[in-house]
Amino acid sequence: MTAAGGNADPASATGRVPTTAVPASVWWLAVVLASGSVLTGIDTSLVNVGIEVIGRDLGASLTEAQWINSGYLLALAATLPVCGWLSRRIGPGRLWLWSLAGFTLTSASCALASSADMLVVARVLQGLTGGLLIPAGMAILGQAAGRERMGRVIAVASVPSILAPAFGSIIGALLVDNFSWHWLFLVNVPIGIVGLLLALRVVPRGEAGRAGRLDLPALLLVALGLPLLTYAVTRAMDHGELLAPPVLVPLVAALVALALFVHRSLRADEPLMDLRLARDPVYAAAAGTIVFSGAALFGGLIVMPLYFQLGTGRDIVDTGLLLMAFSLGAAVTFPLAGRLADEHGGGVVALVGLMVVVVGTIPMTLLPADPDLVLVEALQVVRGVGLALAGSPVVSAALARVRSDQMSDASSQVNTLSRVGGALGSALCAVVLAGALADAGSDAEVAAAFRVTFRWLTGMALVALVLAARLHRAQRRA
């Protein structure tokens, strides 16, 4: 018996369960639910490309225009914690369908906005709906797949989320150059409509369960803490330091609010999020690995576009094409990662994957001012392969430790931890890079600044590697 799930047998506890074929109905369900991953994954990268153009067209300064993205990210963070409660209240399938419909409608509203203020409001609404799509979809898939197929299904369902940002930058640049910024949002509408029509046929609605009373104080604490953390990260990227008052004040407030939320959740009879799942050693080790592998992933996603643009002088389209090596390496590896996780356990697969990440990142700490792009692309493929091996197997290891009725809580927590780790990794890399670039006056000094940042990326991967080893040991002991 497990502390978290209460019903896992020894085989499922380690992840070494007899693998069975995944039914075609489950694969179709994964394909349809992937439309939510595509929409949320591609949206941020699309809009990032057009921020300057949007601001100019709507008469907003660059600082004001940044709220078009910041408002979306803040709303996205605020809505994640309540996803588990809403799934229990109305069923994860219904929640996913309503969220997809809302995201599609708010995307159209963004395209029709005639002022920067209207667009920011529409983006906040878009973030509120988008934040529910991935955790609700993951809960549906987890329930449909079962423990013995969890690794394969979660891994394949993760492919769109890793490909979407890479293609998003290129698609966004082409849309802005050839049409208008309105198409950055309109492109979501046909995807959403098709996904909704298919989902009405194949997505199980799920039963409305016992959700309990909504813990409003806990909701206020986490709905304040996560957006403040996201805001502090955004400001850290702008200022290039963590100790500036515009960064430090929201960061401290965020940490205090989140600490109070954790304290309340662990004591409440009916918590908003059941943090007691972390009492299970396997689940806790998986959660820690998710945080730091998320930091290594998103930190790299922040640094590499800047490296290609500032370090090698490439334009935005060339940068988008160069970034595809990482995403393609990860996308090709995800199905293999899922099968290996089902056969051998997510811990050992993640351990190997993070070793690969470290091997692929260390050479980047030695790159000269005029690097061989073939070598850089090869290292990006290696990092993509490693992070794919480290990503979905850890998620499936966490989800396999909970009962079906706890799946909504677990999926919300997994997504929240990944975003928190990603936010912290992004902020740290941005601050380190900005500080190192501040005094860089030559190509050699720019290259040196990126080498310092790549060392920090290596450190994040090493911490995740240690935690993956702990996960592997916890699975063996289980």
Tab-separated table of C-alpha atoms in Angstrom:
chain	number	residue	atom	x	y	z
A	1	MET	CA	0.000	0.000	0.000
A	2	THR	CA	1.287	3.472	-0.820
A	3	ALA	CA	1.070	6.609	1.197
A	4	ALA	CA	-0.268	8.520	-1.751
A	5	GLY	CA	-2.367	6.182	-3.752
A	6	GLY	CA	-3.359	3.586	-1.245
A	7	ASN	CA	-3.857	0.947	-3.922
A	8	ALA	CA	-0.604	0.444	-5.804
A	9	ASP	CA	0.841	-3.060	-5.792
A	10	PRO	CA	4.622	-3.640	-5.576
A	11	ALA	CA	4.997	-3.914	-9.333
A	12	SER	CA	3.142	-0.715	-10.128
A	13	ALA	CA	4.980	1.083	-7.350
A	14	THR	CA	8.279	0.644	-9.155
A	15	GLY	CA	6.836	1.170	-12.593
A	16	ARG	CA	7.852	-2.367	-13.620
A	17	VAL	CA	4.429	-3.651	-14.576
A	18	PRO	CA	3.531	-6.024	-17.399
A	19	THR	CA	3.050	-3.724	-20.371
A	20	THR	CA	-0.119	-4.122	-22.384
A	21	ALA	CA	-1.077	-2.708	-25.753
A	22	VAL	CA	-2.617	0.752	-25.691
A	23	PRO	CA	-6.173	0.611	-27.126
A	24	ALA	CA	-6.851	2.638	-30.241
A	25	SER	CA	-9.518	4.589	-28.335
A	26	VAL	CA	-6.896	5.827	-25.866
A	27	TRP	CA	-4.576	6.930	-28.693
A	28	TRP	CA	-7.446	8.817	-30.337
A	29	LEU	CA	-8.210	10.447	-27.007
A	30	ALA	CA	-4.538	11.481	-26.682
A	31	VAL	CA	-4.575	12.990	-30.189
A	32	VAL	CA	-7.699	15.027	-29.492
A	33	LEU	CA	-6.465	16.238	-26.101
A	34	ALA	CA	-3.216	17.267	-27.785
A	35	SER	CA	-5.103	20.181	-29.366
A	36	GLY	CA	-5.102	21.828	-25.935
A	37	SER	CA	-1.344	21.306	-25.604
A	38	VAL	CA	-0.771	22.751	-29.063
A	39	LEU	CA	-2.843	25.840	-28.356
A	40	THR	CA	-1.250	26.701	-25.021
A	41	GLY	CA	2.235	25.683	-26.167
A	42	ILE	CA	2.253	27.673	-29.368
A	43	ASP	CA	0.439	30.736	-28.081
A	44	THR	CA	3.219	32.317	-26.025
A	45	SER	CA	5.881	31.861	-28.701
A	46	LEU	CA	3.537	33.252	-31.363
A	47	VAL	CA	2.795	36.390	-29.371
A	48	ASN	CA	6.432	36.901	-28.296
A	49	VAL	CA	7.317	37.430	-31.947
A	50	GLY	CA	4.678	40.107	-32.447
A	51	ILE	CA	4.885	42.104	-29.189
A	52	GLU	CA	6.715	45.049	-30.737
A	53	VAL	CA	4.417	45.178	-33.785
A	54	ILE	CA	1.279	44.893	-31.621
A	55	GLY	CA	2.449	47.702	-29.342
A	56	ARG	CA	3.240	49.962	-32.272
A	57	ASP	CA	-0.099	49.287	-33.974
A	58	LEU	CA	-2.114	49.888	-30.779
A	59	GLY	CA	-0.086	52.909	-29.680
A	60	ALA	CA	1.380	51.238	-26.596
A	61	SER	CA	4.918	51.516	-25.275
A	62	LEU	CA	7.067	48.390	-25.149
A	63	THR	CA	6.592	48.234	-21.359
A	64	GLU	CA	2.813	48.424	-21.749
A	65	ALA	CA	2.885	45.894	-24.577
A	66	GLN	CA	4.775	43.416	-22.377
A	67	TRP	CA	1.636	43.129	-20.246
A	68	ILE	CA	0.001	41.404	-23.208
A	69	ASN	CA	2.242	38.457	-22.384
A	70	SER	CA	2.644	39.041	-18.663
A	71	GLY	CA	-1.125	39.213	-18.101
A	72	TYR	CA	-1.536	35.892	-19.878
A	73	LEU	CA	1.223	34.211	-17.844
A	74	LEU	CA	-0.083	35.600	-14.538
A	75	ALA	CA	-3.604	34.357	-15.262
A	76	LEU	CA	-2.231	30.993	-16.369
A	77	ALA	CA	-0.423	30.606	-13.042
A	78	ALA	CA	-3.439	31.726	-11.001
A	79	THR	CA	-5.817	29.157	-12.449
A	80	LEU	CA	-3.633	26.035	-12.109
A	81	PRO	CA	-4.265	25.372	-8.386
A	82	VAL	CA	-8.056	25.330	-8.718
A	83	CYS	CA	-8.020	22.837	-11.602
A	84	GLY	CA	-8.103	19.791	-9.320
A	85	TRP	CA	-11.080	21.107	-7.344
A	86	LEU	CA	-12.991	22.006	-10.516
A	87	SER	CA	-12.263	18.570	-12.000
A	88	ARG	CA	-13.702	16.911	-8.918
A	89	ARG	CA	-16.665	19.270	-8.983
A	90	ILE	CA	-17.808	18.872	-12.601
A	91	GLY	CA	-15.614	16.072	-13.996
A	92	PRO	CA	-12.283	16.526	-15.843
A	93	GLY	CA	-13.827	15.922	-19.269
A	94	ARG	CA	-16.419	18.663	-18.887
A	95	LEU	CA	-13.786	21.015	-17.486
A	96	TRP	CA	-11.502	20.372	-20.469
A	97	LEU	CA	-14.321	20.956	-22.986
A	98	TRP	CA	-15.386	24.219	-21.367
A	99	SER	CA	-11.768	25.350	-21.136
A	100	LEU	CA	-11.115	24.634	-24.819
A	101	ALA	CA	-14.279	26.493	-25.814
A	102	GLY	CA	-13.256	29.416	-23.606
A	103	PHE	CA	-9.716	29.500	-24.990
A	104	THR	CA	-11.041	29.521	-28.559
A	105	LEU	CA	-13.493	32.349	-27.856
A	106	THR	CA	-10.951	34.460	-25.980
A	107	SER	CA	-8.438	33.950	-28.804
A	108	ALA	CA	-10.977	35.469	-31.195
A	109	SER	CA	-11.524	38.314	-28.698
A	110	CYS	CA	-7.777	38.994	-28.661
A	111	ALA	CA	-7.744	39.258	-32.447
A	112	LEU	CA	-10.642	41.750	-32.362
A	113	ALA	CA	-9.138	43.984	-29.656
A	114	SER	CA	-8.864	47.623	-30.747
A	115	SER	CA	-6.692	48.897	-27.886
A	116	ALA	CA	-3.858	47.637	-25.730
A	117	ASP	CA	-6.090	47.648	-22.626
A	118	MET	CA	-8.729	45.515	-24.361
A	119	LEU	CA	-6.058	43.107	-25.541
A	120	VAL	CA	-4.556	42.741	-22.054
A	121	VAL	CA	-8.014	41.952	-20.606
A	122	ALA	CA	-8.673	39.413	-23.360
A	123	ARG	CA	-5.263	37.833	-22.759
A	124	VAL	CA	-5.977	37.496	-19.030
A	125	LEU	CA	-9.226	35.683	-19.857
A	126	GLN	CA	-7.331	33.544	-22.345
A	127	GLY	CA	-4.800	32.641	-19.649
A	128	LEU	CA	-7.540	31.698	-17.178
A	129	THR	CA	-8.964	29.177	-19.631
A	130	GLY	CA	-5.606	27.999	-20.992
A	131	GLY	CA	-4.268	27.202	-17.532
A	132	LEU	CA	-6.907	24.497	-17.113
A	133	LEU	CA	-6.367	22.699	-20.424
A	134	ILE	CA	-3.130	20.775	-19.830
A	135	PRO	CA	-3.745	19.539	-16.233
A	136	ALA	CA	-7.356	18.584	-17.019
A	137	GLY	CA	-6.210	16.769	-20.170
A	138	MET	CA	-3.460	14.990	-18.239
A	139	ALA	CA	-5.987	13.834	-15.628
A	140	ILE	CA	-8.261	12.440	-18.350
A	141	LEU	CA	-5.364	10.600	-19.998
A	142	GLY	CA	-4.085	9.259	-16.696
A	143	GLN	CA	-7.467	7.778	-15.872
A	144	ALA	CA	-7.894	6.322	-19.367
A	145	ALA	CA	-4.384	4.867	-19.676
A	146	GLY	CA	-4.002	3.124	-16.317
A	147	ARG	CA	-0.676	2.467	-14.587
A	148	GLU	CA	0.606	-0.154	-17.008
A	149	ARG	CA	0.305	2.203	-20.010
A	150	MET	CA	0.907	5.557	-18.287
A	151	GLY	CA	4.452	6.106	-19.553
A	152	ARG	CA	3.685	5.569	-23.230
A	153	VAL	CA	0.485	7.595	-23.320
A	154	ILE	CA	1.836	10.583	-21.344
A	155	ALA	CA	5.041	10.580	-23.424
A	156	VAL	CA	3.295	10.628	-26.793
A	157	ALA	CA	0.833	13.250	-25.558
A	158	SER	CA	3.825	15.437	-24.609
A	159	VAL	CA	5.162	15.631	-28.179
A	160	PRO	CA	2.969	18.575	-29.296
A	161	SER	CA	3.921	20.648	-26.254
A	162	ILE	CA	7.643	20.404	-27.078
A	163	LEU	CA	7.189	20.992	-30.833
A	164	ALA	CA	4.706	23.866	-30.556
A	165	PRO	CA	7.113	26.528	-29.190
A	166	ALA	CA	9.727	25.745	-31.853
A	167	PHE	CA	7.273	26.062	-34.715
A	168	GLY	CA	5.451	28.933	-33.004
A	169	SER	CA	8.321	31.395	-33.451
A	170	ILE	CA	8.623	30.627	-37.168
A	171	ILE	CA	4.866	30.677	-37.775
A	172	GLY	CA	4.561	33.904	-35.794
A	173	ALA	CA	7.297	35.628	-37.804
A	174	LEU	CA	5.676	34.557	-41.083
A	175	LEU	CA	2.203	35.694	-39.992
A	176	VAL	CA	3.453	39.113	-38.853
A	177	ASP	CA	5.558	39.604	-42.007
A	178	ASN	CA	2.859	38.527	-44.485
A	179	PHE	CA	-0.467	39.334	-42.805
A	180	SER	CA	-1.032	41.151	-39.496
A	181	TRP	CA	-0.637	40.569	-35.779
A	182	HIS	CA	-4.344	39.681	-35.518
A	183	TRP	CA	-3.523	36.324	-37.098
A	184	LEU	CA	-1.310	35.445	-34.130
A	185	PHE	CA	-4.587	34.887	-32.261
A	186	LEU	CA	-6.914	33.938	-35.121
A	187	VAL	CA	-4.763	30.901	-35.891
A	188	ASN	CA	-6.009	29.372	-32.616
A	189	VAL	CA	-9.655	29.512	-33.664
A	190	PRO	CA	-9.786	26.752	-36.331
A	191	ILE	CA	-7.597	24.482	-34.174
A	192	GLY	CA	-9.917	25.036	-31.232
A	193	ILE	CA	-13.097	24.449	-33.248
A	194	VAL	CA	-11.832	21.211	-34.805
A	195	GLY	CA	-10.538	20.012	-31.449
A	196	LEU	CA	-13.863	20.795	-29.791
A	197	LEU	CA	-15.910	18.981	-32.438
A	198	LEU	CA	-13.747	15.875	-32.145
A	199	ALA	CA	-13.647	16.084	-28.352
A	200	LEU	CA	-17.422	16.053	-28.088
A	201	ARG	CA	-17.281	12.572	-29.606
A	202	VAL	CA	-14.319	10.975	-27.839
A	203	VAL	CA	-13.586	12.769	-24.542
A	204	PRO	CA	-15.236	11.065	-21.539
A	205	ARG	CA	-17.029	13.632	-19.413
A	206	GLY	CA	-16.055	12.015	-16.121
A	207	GLU	CA	-18.226	11.797	-13.069
A	208	ALA	CA	-18.713	14.767	-10.798
A	209	GLY	CA	-17.225	13.653	-7.492
A	210	ARG	CA	-17.099	14.918	-3.949
A	211	ALA	CA	-15.235	18.192	-4.244
A	212	GLY	CA	-15.930	19.502	-0.759
A	213	ARG	CA	-16.210	23.187	0.010
A	214	LEU	CA	-13.901	25.499	-1.859
A	215	ASP	CA	-11.132	26.605	0.520
A	216	LEU	CA	-11.236	30.299	-0.318
A	217	PRO	CA	-8.350	31.397	1.959
A	218	ALA	CA	-6.106	28.745	0.392
A	219	LEU	CA	-7.243	29.767	-3.078
A	220	LEU	CA	-6.493	33.416	-2.362
A	221	LEU	CA	-3.040	32.557	-1.020
A	222	VAL	CA	-1.994	30.416	-3.981
A	223	ALA	CA	-3.766	32.638	-6.528
A	224	LEU	CA	-1.702	35.486	-5.103
A	225	GLY	CA	1.551	33.558	-4.655
A	226	LEU	CA	1.940	31.946	-8.074
A	227	PRO	CA	1.150	35.078	-10.141
A	228	LEU	CA	3.435	37.143	-7.888
A	229	LEU	CA	6.194	34.596	-8.434
A	230	THR	CA	5.612	34.795	-12.191
A	231	TYR	CA	5.608	38.599	-11.999
A	232	ALA	CA	8.856	38.620	-10.002
A	233	VAL	CA	10.458	36.344	-12.591
A	234	THR	CA	9.317	38.638	-15.405
A	235	ARG	CA	10.713	41.683	-13.617
A	236	ALA	CA	13.973	39.856	-12.908
A	237	MET	CA	14.366	39.290	-16.645
A	238	ASP	CA	13.733	42.975	-17.299
A	239	HIS	CA	16.113	44.255	-14.574
A	240	GLY	CA	18.758	41.569	-14.861
A	241	GLU	CA	19.042	41.176	-11.080
A	242	LEU	CA	17.136	39.521	-8.241
A	243	LEU	CA	17.778	42.129	-5.530
A	244	ALA	CA	16.167	45.113	-7.285
A	245	PRO	CA	13.091	46.307	-5.273
A	246	PRO	CA	10.652	45.673	-8.188
A	247	VAL	CA	11.825	42.046	-8.107
A	248	LEU	CA	12.524	41.430	-4.425
A	249	VAL	CA	9.215	42.770	-3.049
A	250	PRO	CA	6.899	40.553	-5.153
A	251	LEU	CA	9.306	37.617	-4.778
A	252	VAL	CA	9.230	37.766	-0.961
A	253	ALA	CA	5.452	38.261	-0.972
A	254	ALA	CA	5.075	35.260	-3.288
A	255	LEU	CA	7.216	33.006	-1.093
A	256	VAL	CA	5.337	34.036	2.056
A	257	ALA	CA	1.933	33.439	0.415
A	258	LEU	CA	2.987	30.040	-0.926
A	259	ALA	CA	4.445	29.011	2.449
A	260	LEU	CA	1.151	29.896	4.143
A	261	PHE	CA	-0.736	27.985	1.443
A	262	VAL	CA	1.371	24.874	2.044
A	263	HIS	CA	0.917	25.179	5.802
A	264	ARG	CA	-2.877	25.493	5.463
A	265	SER	CA	-3.166	22.707	2.888
A	266	LEU	CA	-1.315	20.210	5.065
A	267	ARG	CA	-3.643	20.916	8.001
A	268	ALA	CA	-7.011	21.219	6.212
A	269	ASP	CA	-9.509	18.343	6.202
A	270	GLU	CA	-10.566	19.176	2.639
A	271	PRO	CA	-7.600	21.018	1.077
A	272	LEU	CA	-7.782	22.880	-2.214
A	273	MET	CA	-4.804	20.788	-3.376
A	274	ASP	CA	-3.955	17.580	-1.560
A	275	LEU	CA	-0.287	18.219	-0.812
A	276	ARG	CA	-0.273	15.139	1.393
A	277	LEU	CA	0.368	13.162	-1.792
A	278	ALA	CA	4.004	14.169	-1.256
A	279	ARG	CA	4.161	11.966	1.842
A	280	ASP	CA	4.768	9.109	-0.560
A	281	PRO	CA	8.567	8.922	-1.133
A	282	VAL	CA	8.260	8.097	-4.846
A	283	TYR	CA	5.815	10.928	-5.496
A	284	ALA	CA	7.948	13.387	-3.486
A	285	ALA	CA	11.140	12.435	-5.331
A	286	ALA	CA	9.352	12.725	-8.678
A	287	ALA	CA	8.020	16.162	-7.690
A	288	GLY	CA	11.507	17.446	-6.852
A	289	THR	CA	12.910	16.089	-10.113
A	290	ILE	CA	10.108	17.799	-12.056
A	291	VAL	CA	11.007	21.190	-10.523
A	292	PHE	CA	14.696	21.075	-11.457
A	293	SER	CA	14.309	19.350	-14.821
A	294	GLY	CA	11.746	22.080	-15.589
A	295	ALA	CA	14.352	24.672	-14.610
A	296	ALA	CA	16.910	23.074	-16.936
A	297	LEU	CA	14.359	22.872	-19.760
A	298	PHE	CA	12.900	26.376	-19.572
A	299	GLY	CA	16.233	27.951	-18.699
A	300	GLY	CA	17.592	26.547	-21.949
A	301	LEU	CA	14.529	27.764	-23.852
A	302	ILE	CA	15.273	31.299	-22.625
A	303	VAL	CA	19.037	31.208	-23.239
A	304	MET	CA	19.287	29.507	-26.633
A	305	PRO	CA	17.282	32.061	-28.691
A	306	LEU	CA	19.450	34.804	-27.184
A	307	TYR	CA	22.586	32.794	-27.895
A	308	PHE	CA	21.739	32.419	-31.568
A	309	GLN	CA	20.762	36.081	-31.904
A	310	LEU	CA	23.422	37.770	-29.764
A	311	GLY	CA	26.155	35.151	-29.812
A	312	THR	CA	26.011	34.174	-33.487
A	313	GLY	CA	24.199	37.161	-35.057
A	314	ARG	CA	21.251	35.228	-36.522
A	315	ASP	CA	17.879	36.873	-37.277
A	316	ILE	CA	14.599	35.692	-35.776
A	317	VAL	CA	13.647	33.296	-38.601
A	318	ASP	CA	17.104	31.675	-38.629
A	319	THR	CA	16.932	31.449	-34.852
A	320	GLY	CA	13.585	29.666	-35.043
A	321	LEU	CA	14.989	27.154	-37.501
A	322	LEU	CA	18.091	26.546	-35.385
A	323	LEU	CA	15.945	25.971	-32.303
A	324	MET	CA	14.088	23.142	-34.022
A	325	ALA	CA	17.016	20.734	-33.487
A	326	PHE	CA	16.260	20.594	-29.761
A	327	SER	CA	12.524	20.098	-30.246
A	328	LEU	CA	12.922	17.451	-32.938
A	329	GLY	CA	15.420	15.515	-30.809
A	330	ALA	CA	12.950	15.559	-27.918
A	331	ALA	CA	9.913	14.740	-30.066
A	332	VAL	CA	11.559	11.681	-31.626
A	333	THR	CA	12.629	10.420	-28.185
A	334	PHE	CA	9.351	10.830	-26.303
A	335	PRO	CA	7.722	7.568	-27.532
A	336	LEU	CA	10.866	5.598	-26.616
A	337	ALA	CA	10.980	7.318	-23.218
A	338	GLY	CA	7.393	6.306	-22.520
A	339	ARG	CA	7.952	2.654	-23.409
A	340	LEU	CA	11.127	2.474	-21.321
A	341	ALA	CA	9.309	4.081	-18.378
A	342	ASP	CA	6.538	1.472	-18.555
A	343	GLU	CA	9.046	-1.382	-18.763
A	344	HIS	CA	11.753	-0.258	-16.312
A	345	GLY	CA	10.321	2.548	-14.181
A	346	GLY	CA	10.484	6.296	-14.659
A	347	GLY	CA	13.294	6.836	-12.170
A	348	VAL	CA	16.024	4.939	-13.986
A	349	VAL	CA	14.967	6.367	-17.364
A	350	ALA	CA	15.076	9.918	-15.988
A	351	LEU	CA	18.454	9.190	-14.397
A	352	VAL	CA	19.913	8.187	-17.757
A	353	GLY	CA	18.202	11.117	-19.467
A	354	LEU	CA	19.663	13.685	-17.097
A	355	MET	CA	23.114	12.166	-17.540
A	356	VAL	CA	22.644	12.779	-21.252
A	357	VAL	CA	21.539	16.377	-20.542
A	358	VAL	CA	24.681	17.027	-18.494
A	359	VAL	CA	26.862	15.493	-21.227
A	360	GLY	CA	25.140	17.701	-23.808
A	361	THR	CA	25.412	20.900	-21.748
A	362	ILE	CA	29.001	20.755	-20.463
A	363	PRO	CA	30.556	21.302	-23.951
A	364	MET	CA	28.444	24.475	-24.264
A	365	THR	CA	30.360	25.923	-21.315
A	366	LEU	CA	33.461	25.812	-23.560
A	367	LEU	CA	32.089	27.274	-26.819
A	368	PRO	CA	34.327	29.898	-28.476
A	369	ALA	CA	33.201	33.243	-29.884
A	370	ASP	CA	32.919	31.727	-33.387
A	371	PRO	CA	31.363	28.319	-32.705
A	372	ASP	CA	30.785	25.519	-35.176
A	373	LEU	CA	27.005	25.631	-35.648
A	374	VAL	CA	26.947	21.951	-36.579
A	375	LEU	CA	28.399	21.163	-33.160
A	376	VAL	CA	25.929	23.504	-31.433
A	377	GLU	CA	22.999	21.867	-33.247
A	378	ALA	CA	24.295	18.396	-32.365
A	379	LEU	CA	24.460	19.423	-28.699
A	380	GLN	CA	20.908	20.737	-28.941
A	381	VAL	CA	19.747	17.366	-30.250
A	382	VAL	CA	21.547	15.639	-27.356
A	383	ARG	CA	19.883	17.962	-24.840
A	384	GLY	CA	16.504	17.355	-26.458
A	385	VAL	CA	16.951	13.586	-26.240
A	386	GLY	CA	18.064	13.807	-22.602
A	387	LEU	CA	15.268	16.089	-21.458
A	388	ALA	CA	12.686	13.903	-23.219
A	389	LEU	CA	14.022	10.879	-21.328
A	390	ALA	CA	13.892	12.921	-18.120
A	391	GLY	CA	10.524	14.608	-18.656
A	392	SER	CA	7.521	12.392	-19.249
A	393	PRO	CA	8.898	9.331	-17.351
A	394	VAL	CA	9.075	11.400	-14.151
A	395	VAL	CA	5.534	12.696	-14.690
A	396	SER	CA	4.226	9.177	-15.306
A	397	ALA	CA	6.098	7.974	-12.198
A	398	ALA	CA	4.267	10.579	-10.105
A	399	LEU	CA	0.839	9.924	-11.625
A	400	ALA	CA	1.230	6.155	-11.285
A	401	ARG	CA	1.440	6.574	-7.497
A	402	VAL	CA	-2.059	7.978	-7.029
A	403	ARG	CA	-5.564	6.578	-7.198
A	404	SER	CA	-7.888	7.459	-10.049
A	405	ASP	CA	-9.851	9.887	-7.861
A	406	GLN	CA	-6.577	11.673	-6.954
A	407	MET	CA	-5.475	12.061	-10.578
A	408	SER	CA	-6.855	15.596	-10.964
A	409	ASP	CA	-4.965	16.794	-7.878
A	410	ALA	CA	-1.756	15.095	-8.981
A	411	SER	CA	-1.896	16.455	-12.537
A	412	SER	CA	-2.485	19.994	-11.238
A	413	GLN	CA	0.467	19.682	-8.872
A	414	VAL	CA	2.751	18.242	-11.555
A	415	ASN	CA	1.956	21.097	-13.929
A	416	THR	CA	2.322	23.703	-11.183
A	417	LEU	CA	5.712	22.329	-10.125
A	418	SER	CA	6.918	22.248	-13.721
A	419	ARG	CA	5.922	25.883	-14.230
A	420	VAL	CA	7.441	26.993	-10.933
A	421	GLY	CA	10.703	25.245	-11.810
A	422	GLY	CA	10.587	26.702	-15.297
A	423	ALA	CA	9.966	30.202	-13.975
A	424	LEU	CA	12.838	29.984	-11.509
A	425	GLY	CA	15.197	28.507	-14.102
A	426	SER	CA	14.262	31.161	-16.647
A	427	ALA	CA	14.743	33.974	-14.148
A	428	LEU	CA	18.074	32.674	-12.917
A	429	CYS	CA	19.452	32.248	-16.434
A	430	ALA	CA	18.158	35.657	-17.506
A	431	VAL	CA	19.697	37.373	-14.472
A	432	VAL	CA	23.048	35.606	-14.835
A	433	LEU	CA	23.204	36.330	-18.562
A	434	ALA	CA	22.169	39.977	-18.197
A	435	GLY	CA	24.792	40.544	-15.518
A	436	ALA	CA	27.495	38.873	-17.579
A	437	LEU	CA	26.545	40.791	-20.739
A	438	ALA	CA	26.429	44.163	-18.969
A	439	ASP	CA	30.150	44.772	-19.416
A	440	ALA	CA	30.654	42.719	-22.574
A	441	GLY	CA	32.164	44.890	-25.290
A	442	SER	CA	33.547	42.309	-27.683
A	443	ASP	CA	32.521	39.011	-29.271
A	444	ALA	CA	34.875	37.158	-26.942
A	445	GLU	CA	33.251	38.741	-23.877
A	446	VAL	CA	29.767	37.945	-25.195
A	447	ALA	CA	30.841	34.324	-25.674
A	448	ALA	CA	32.231	34.311	-22.122
A	449	ALA	CA	28.890	35.609	-20.781
A	450	PHE	CA	27.033	32.736	-22.412
A	451	ARG	CA	29.587	30.225	-21.111
A	452	VAL	CA	28.869	31.396	-17.554
A	453	THR	CA	25.134	30.972	-18.148
A	454	PHE	CA	25.628	27.484	-19.579
A	455	ARG	CA	27.454	26.552	-16.362
A	456	TRP	CA	24.348	27.463	-14.403
A	457	LEU	CA	22.249	25.364	-16.784
A	458	THR	CA	24.615	22.468	-16.129
A	459	GLY	CA	24.193	22.975	-12.390
A	460	MET	CA	20.389	22.787	-12.675
A	461	ALA	CA	20.673	19.546	-14.615
A	462	LEU	CA	23.038	18.130	-11.992
A	463	VAL	CA	20.576	18.890	-9.176
A	464	ALA	CA	17.812	17.210	-11.187
A	465	LEU	CA	20.170	14.251	-11.742
A	466	VAL	CA	20.667	13.825	-7.979
A	467	LEU	CA	16.905	13.934	-7.416
A	468	ALA	CA	16.321	11.406	-10.215
A	469	ALA	CA	18.750	9.058	-8.470
A	470	ARG	CA	16.679	9.499	-5.328
A	471	LEU	CA	13.536	8.707	-7.327
A	472	HIS	CA	15.127	5.536	-8.685
A	473	ARG	CA	16.085	4.421	-5.177
A	474	ALA	CA	12.601	5.227	-3.855
A	475	GLN	CA	10.992	3.154	-6.625
A	476	ARG	CA	13.274	0.200	-5.875
A	477	ARG	CA	12.493	0.383	-2.142
A	478	ALA	CA	8.766	0.660	-2.830
